[in-house]
C-alpha cells in the first residue's frame, strides 16, 4: 500500500455501533486523478466508510489521512472546504431550491460570493450538459437528473476527492453509460480522485483501476478488475454461486429498469 | 461568459411591493381613519416588524422559535431605560447604574441602541441554542422566553417587576410605524438574499447535504438569529413608545402565539407571507374586537363573549394549517412577473417525473 503521493486514505479504521462491528481494520486509499471502486453486498459497511472519510461518522480506531495530514474529527463542512466532496445514495437535493441554486449553495459554502457561485454553477451545468435544467425546482426533477445535479453540486469549485455513493442506482444501461463518461471526465479532466460505490458491478469493473471489496465490515479483496472478476472470495461473498453469474447480474439489472 | 443578472435585480420587486402597499395603507389610515383606527394601524405595523423579524429566522432556518418575543421585551425595556426622564427613573428604577439613570436620549437614538442590545444578547445565547436542531432548538427558545420573562418580572429595582414602567415618550405615529415596518422588511430581505440566507435555506431542506456542501450550519443559524433579534428589538422599542408603558406581561405567551399564528397563516417561508399574515390576522382581530363590544340589533346589543377573538384566531390557524399548510401566499413572494411564470415553470417537470416513474 503506497502511502506517499496524493491520496485520501483510511488506515486500519474500525467503527462500532452498539457492539456491532460496522468496519473492522479497513484500509483503503483513493489516489488523485484515478477512479477507485468499492463494492460489497448490502450492509457490508460501504456507506459507513464514506461517512468516515467525509467526517459524518467519527472514527473508532485507526486514522483517516488527507494527503498526509490526519483529518479524524474534522467537521464535514470543513472537510468539504479542504476538498473532500461526496454525494448521497438518496440524492438529498435541496428540494425547494432551483437546480442552479443547489449548485450555488456549495459555492457559497466554500466562500464564493453569490454572483461568482452562480457563474460557476452555470459553467458546471454546461460542463455536465444539463444547462436546460437550471431553473427547474430540484424537487420536481426525475430520478436520473437528480443524480446528475447531485454530482454537479459535489464538483463545484473542483474538489480534490469525490466519493460517489451509488450514483447509478435505478439507471438504465444507457443512462449509466452516460454516467460512466461523466465520471471518467471528472477523474481525467479535473484530476479528481474518485471513489465509486456501486451495485452495478459492470460499471465498476469498466471504470475503476483498482477495486476494494468490502464484506461484513472487512476488506476481503483488493485489486484490478480482472483480479476481482476471478476472485473466489468475491464471488462467494456476492453470489454464493458460480463465477459466471457476476457478469449476468448486470444484464438482470438492465432488464429490471 | 456573460454575467448573470444580480440576485438583487431579480428579487428587489418583492420588498418594493410590500413597502409601497403598506405606505398606501398608512396614508389611507392617516387620511380617513379615526384616532382609534390609527392606533390599530400602528399596532399592525409593529406586528409586521415582529413577524418579519421572526421570518428572518424561522423562514430561513426552518426552526420554530418560541423565544423571539423575549427580544421584544429586551428592546422595549432598553428604550424605556434610555428615554424616560431621569427624574422619574430615580424614583421608580433606583437600581439602574448611575450613567443610565442620568441619560435621556431621543427616540431616534434609543431605538437603534435597543435593537443592537437585543442582537448582542442573541449573539450570546444563540452560540449555545443554535447548536441544537429540530424540536430541541424550539424548546430551548421557549426556555429563553421563560427565563427572560422571569428576570424582567422580578428584578424590581431595574425593571419595576410585575408592574408597569410609565413615562416613555409616546412618540409613535402611523408614519413612524410604516418606516419601522419598511426597515424590518428591507433588513429581512437583505438577509434572505445574502450568502448566509441561501446557505441556511439549503440547510432547512437538507441539513446533511448542506454540511456536505461546506455550509457551517451553526454559524449561519446564529447570523439569522442575531438579525432577527435586531429587528424584533427595534419592534419592542417602537411598542414601548406606542403604549408609553411597558410591563413584562406584554412580552409573553399571548404575543408569542399570536405572532407565530400570523407567520403560519401568511406562509412562514416567505417574506410576503409574513406581511400578509399580519395584515390578515390584524383585520380579523379588529373585526372580533368590534363583535366583542357588541353590535346593536333593533335596540338589543348582541356581543360575543370576551376571548372569542383568541378562539377565532386559534380556529383559523388550524384551518389554514389543514387546507393551506404553506399559508395564504403558499410560501411564494409577491412580484409582477414571477407569479404566473413560476406556476408555468413548476408544472411540466412534475409531469416528466411521473413519466419516469411509470
CSV table of C-alpha atoms in Angstrom, one decimal, chain A residues 56 76-77 80-81 84-86 88 92-97 101 104-106 108-116 118-119 122-123 135-137 140-144 153 175, chain B residues 1-7 9-10 192-196 198-199 201-217 220 269 345-346 349-350 352-353 356:
chain,number,residue,atom,x,y,z
A,56,UNK,CA,-20.0,12.3,9.1
A,76,UNK,CA,-18.0,17.6,7.4
A,77,UNK,CA,-18.3,21.2,6.2
A,80,UNK,CA,-15.6,19.8,2.1
A,81,UNK,CA,-13.7,23.1,2.2
A,84,UNK,CA,-13.4,16.1,0.1
A,85,UNK,CA,-16.8,16.0,-1.6
A,86,UNK,CA,-19.5,13.4,-1.7
A,88,UNK,CA,-25.6,10.6,-1.2
A,92,UNK,CA,-30.6,14.7,-0.9
A,93,UNK,CA,-31.0,17.7,-3.2
A,94,UNK,CA,-32.3,20.9,-1.8
A,95,UNK,CA,-35.8,20.2,-3.0
A,96,UNK,CA,-37.3,23.7,-2.6
A,97,UNK,CA,-34.5,25.4,-4.5
A,101,UNK,CA,-29.2,27.3,-6.5
A,104,UNK,CA,-24.7,27.7,-5.9
A,105,UNK,CA,-25.0,26.6,-2.3
A,106,UNK,CA,-21.8,24.7,-2.5
A,108,UNK,CA,-21.4,29.9,-1.2
A,109,UNK,CA,-20.5,27.3,1.4
A,110,UNK,CA,-16.9,27.3,0.1
A,111,UNK,CA,-16.7,31.1,0.4
A,112,UNK,CA,-17.7,32.4,-3.0
A,113,UNK,CA,-19.9,35.5,-3.4
A,114,UNK,CA,-23.4,34.6,-4.7
A,115,UNK,CA,-22.6,36.1,-8.1
A,116,UNK,CA,-19.4,34.1,-8.5
A,118,UNK,CA,-23.9,31.4,-9.9
A,119,UNK,CA,-21.4,31.9,-12.6
A,122,UNK,CA,-23.7,27.7,-14.8
A,123,UNK,CA,-20.3,26.5,-16.0
A,135,UNK,CA,-34.4,26.9,-13.4
A,136,UNK,CA,-36.2,23.7,-12.5
A,137,UNK,CA,-37.1,23.3,-8.9
A,140,UNK,CA,-39.6,18.2,-9.4
A,141,UNK,CA,-36.7,16.5,-11.2
A,142,UNK,CA,-36.9,13.0,-12.5
A,143,UNK,CA,-34.7,10.5,-10.7
A,144,UNK,CA,-31.8,10.3,-13.1
A,153,UNK,CA,-23.3,20.1,-6.7
A,175,UNK,CA,-28.1,6.2,-18.6
B,1,UNK,CA,-19.1,34.4,-20.3
B,2,UNK,CA,-21.9,36.8,-19.7
B,3,UNK,CA,-22.5,37.7,-16.1
B,4,UNK,CA,-25.9,36.7,-14.9
B,5,UNK,CA,-28.2,39.4,-13.6
B,6,UNK,CA,-27.6,40.1,-10.0
B,7,UNK,CA,-29.7,38.5,-7.3
B,9,UNK,CA,-32.2,42.8,-9.5
B,10,UNK,CA,-34.1,39.6,-9.8
B,192,UNK,CA,-32.5,36.3,2.9
B,193,UNK,CA,-30.7,37.1,-0.4
B,194,UNK,CA,-27.3,37.1,1.4
B,195,UNK,CA,-25.0,34.1,1.2
B,196,UNK,CA,-25.9,33.2,4.7
B,198,UNK,CA,-29.2,31.0,0.9
B,199,UNK,CA,-27.0,28.5,2.8
B,201,UNK,CA,-32.4,27.7,3.4
B,202,UNK,CA,-30.5,24.9,1.9
B,203,UNK,CA,-29.8,23.5,5.3
B,204,UNK,CA,-33.5,23.9,6.1
B,205,UNK,CA,-34.3,21.5,3.2
B,206,UNK,CA,-31.4,19.0,3.7
B,207,UNK,CA,-29.2,19.5,6.7
B,208,UNK,CA,-26.8,16.7,5.9
B,209,UNK,CA,-26.4,17.7,2.3
B,210,UNK,CA,-25.8,21.3,3.3
B,211,UNK,CA,-23.0,20.2,5.6
B,212,UNK,CA,-21.5,18.2,2.7
B,213,UNK,CA,-21.7,21.3,0.6
B,214,UNK,CA,-19.4,23.2,3.0
B,215,UNK,CA,-22.1,25.0,4.9
B,216,UNK,CA,-21.4,25.8,8.6
B,217,UNK,CA,-25.0,25.4,9.8
B,220,UNK,CA,-25.4,30.6,9.6
B,269,UNK,CA,-41.1,30.6,4.3
B,345,UNK,CA,-42.3,26.6,-14.6
B,346,UNK,CA,-43.4,24.3,-11.8
B,349,UNK,CA,-41.2,18.9,-14.7
B,350,UNK,CA,-43.7,17.2,-12.4
B,352,UNK,CA,-41.9,14.2,-16.6
B,353,UNK,CA,-41.2,12.9,-13.2
B,356,UNK,CA,-40.2,8.4,-15.4
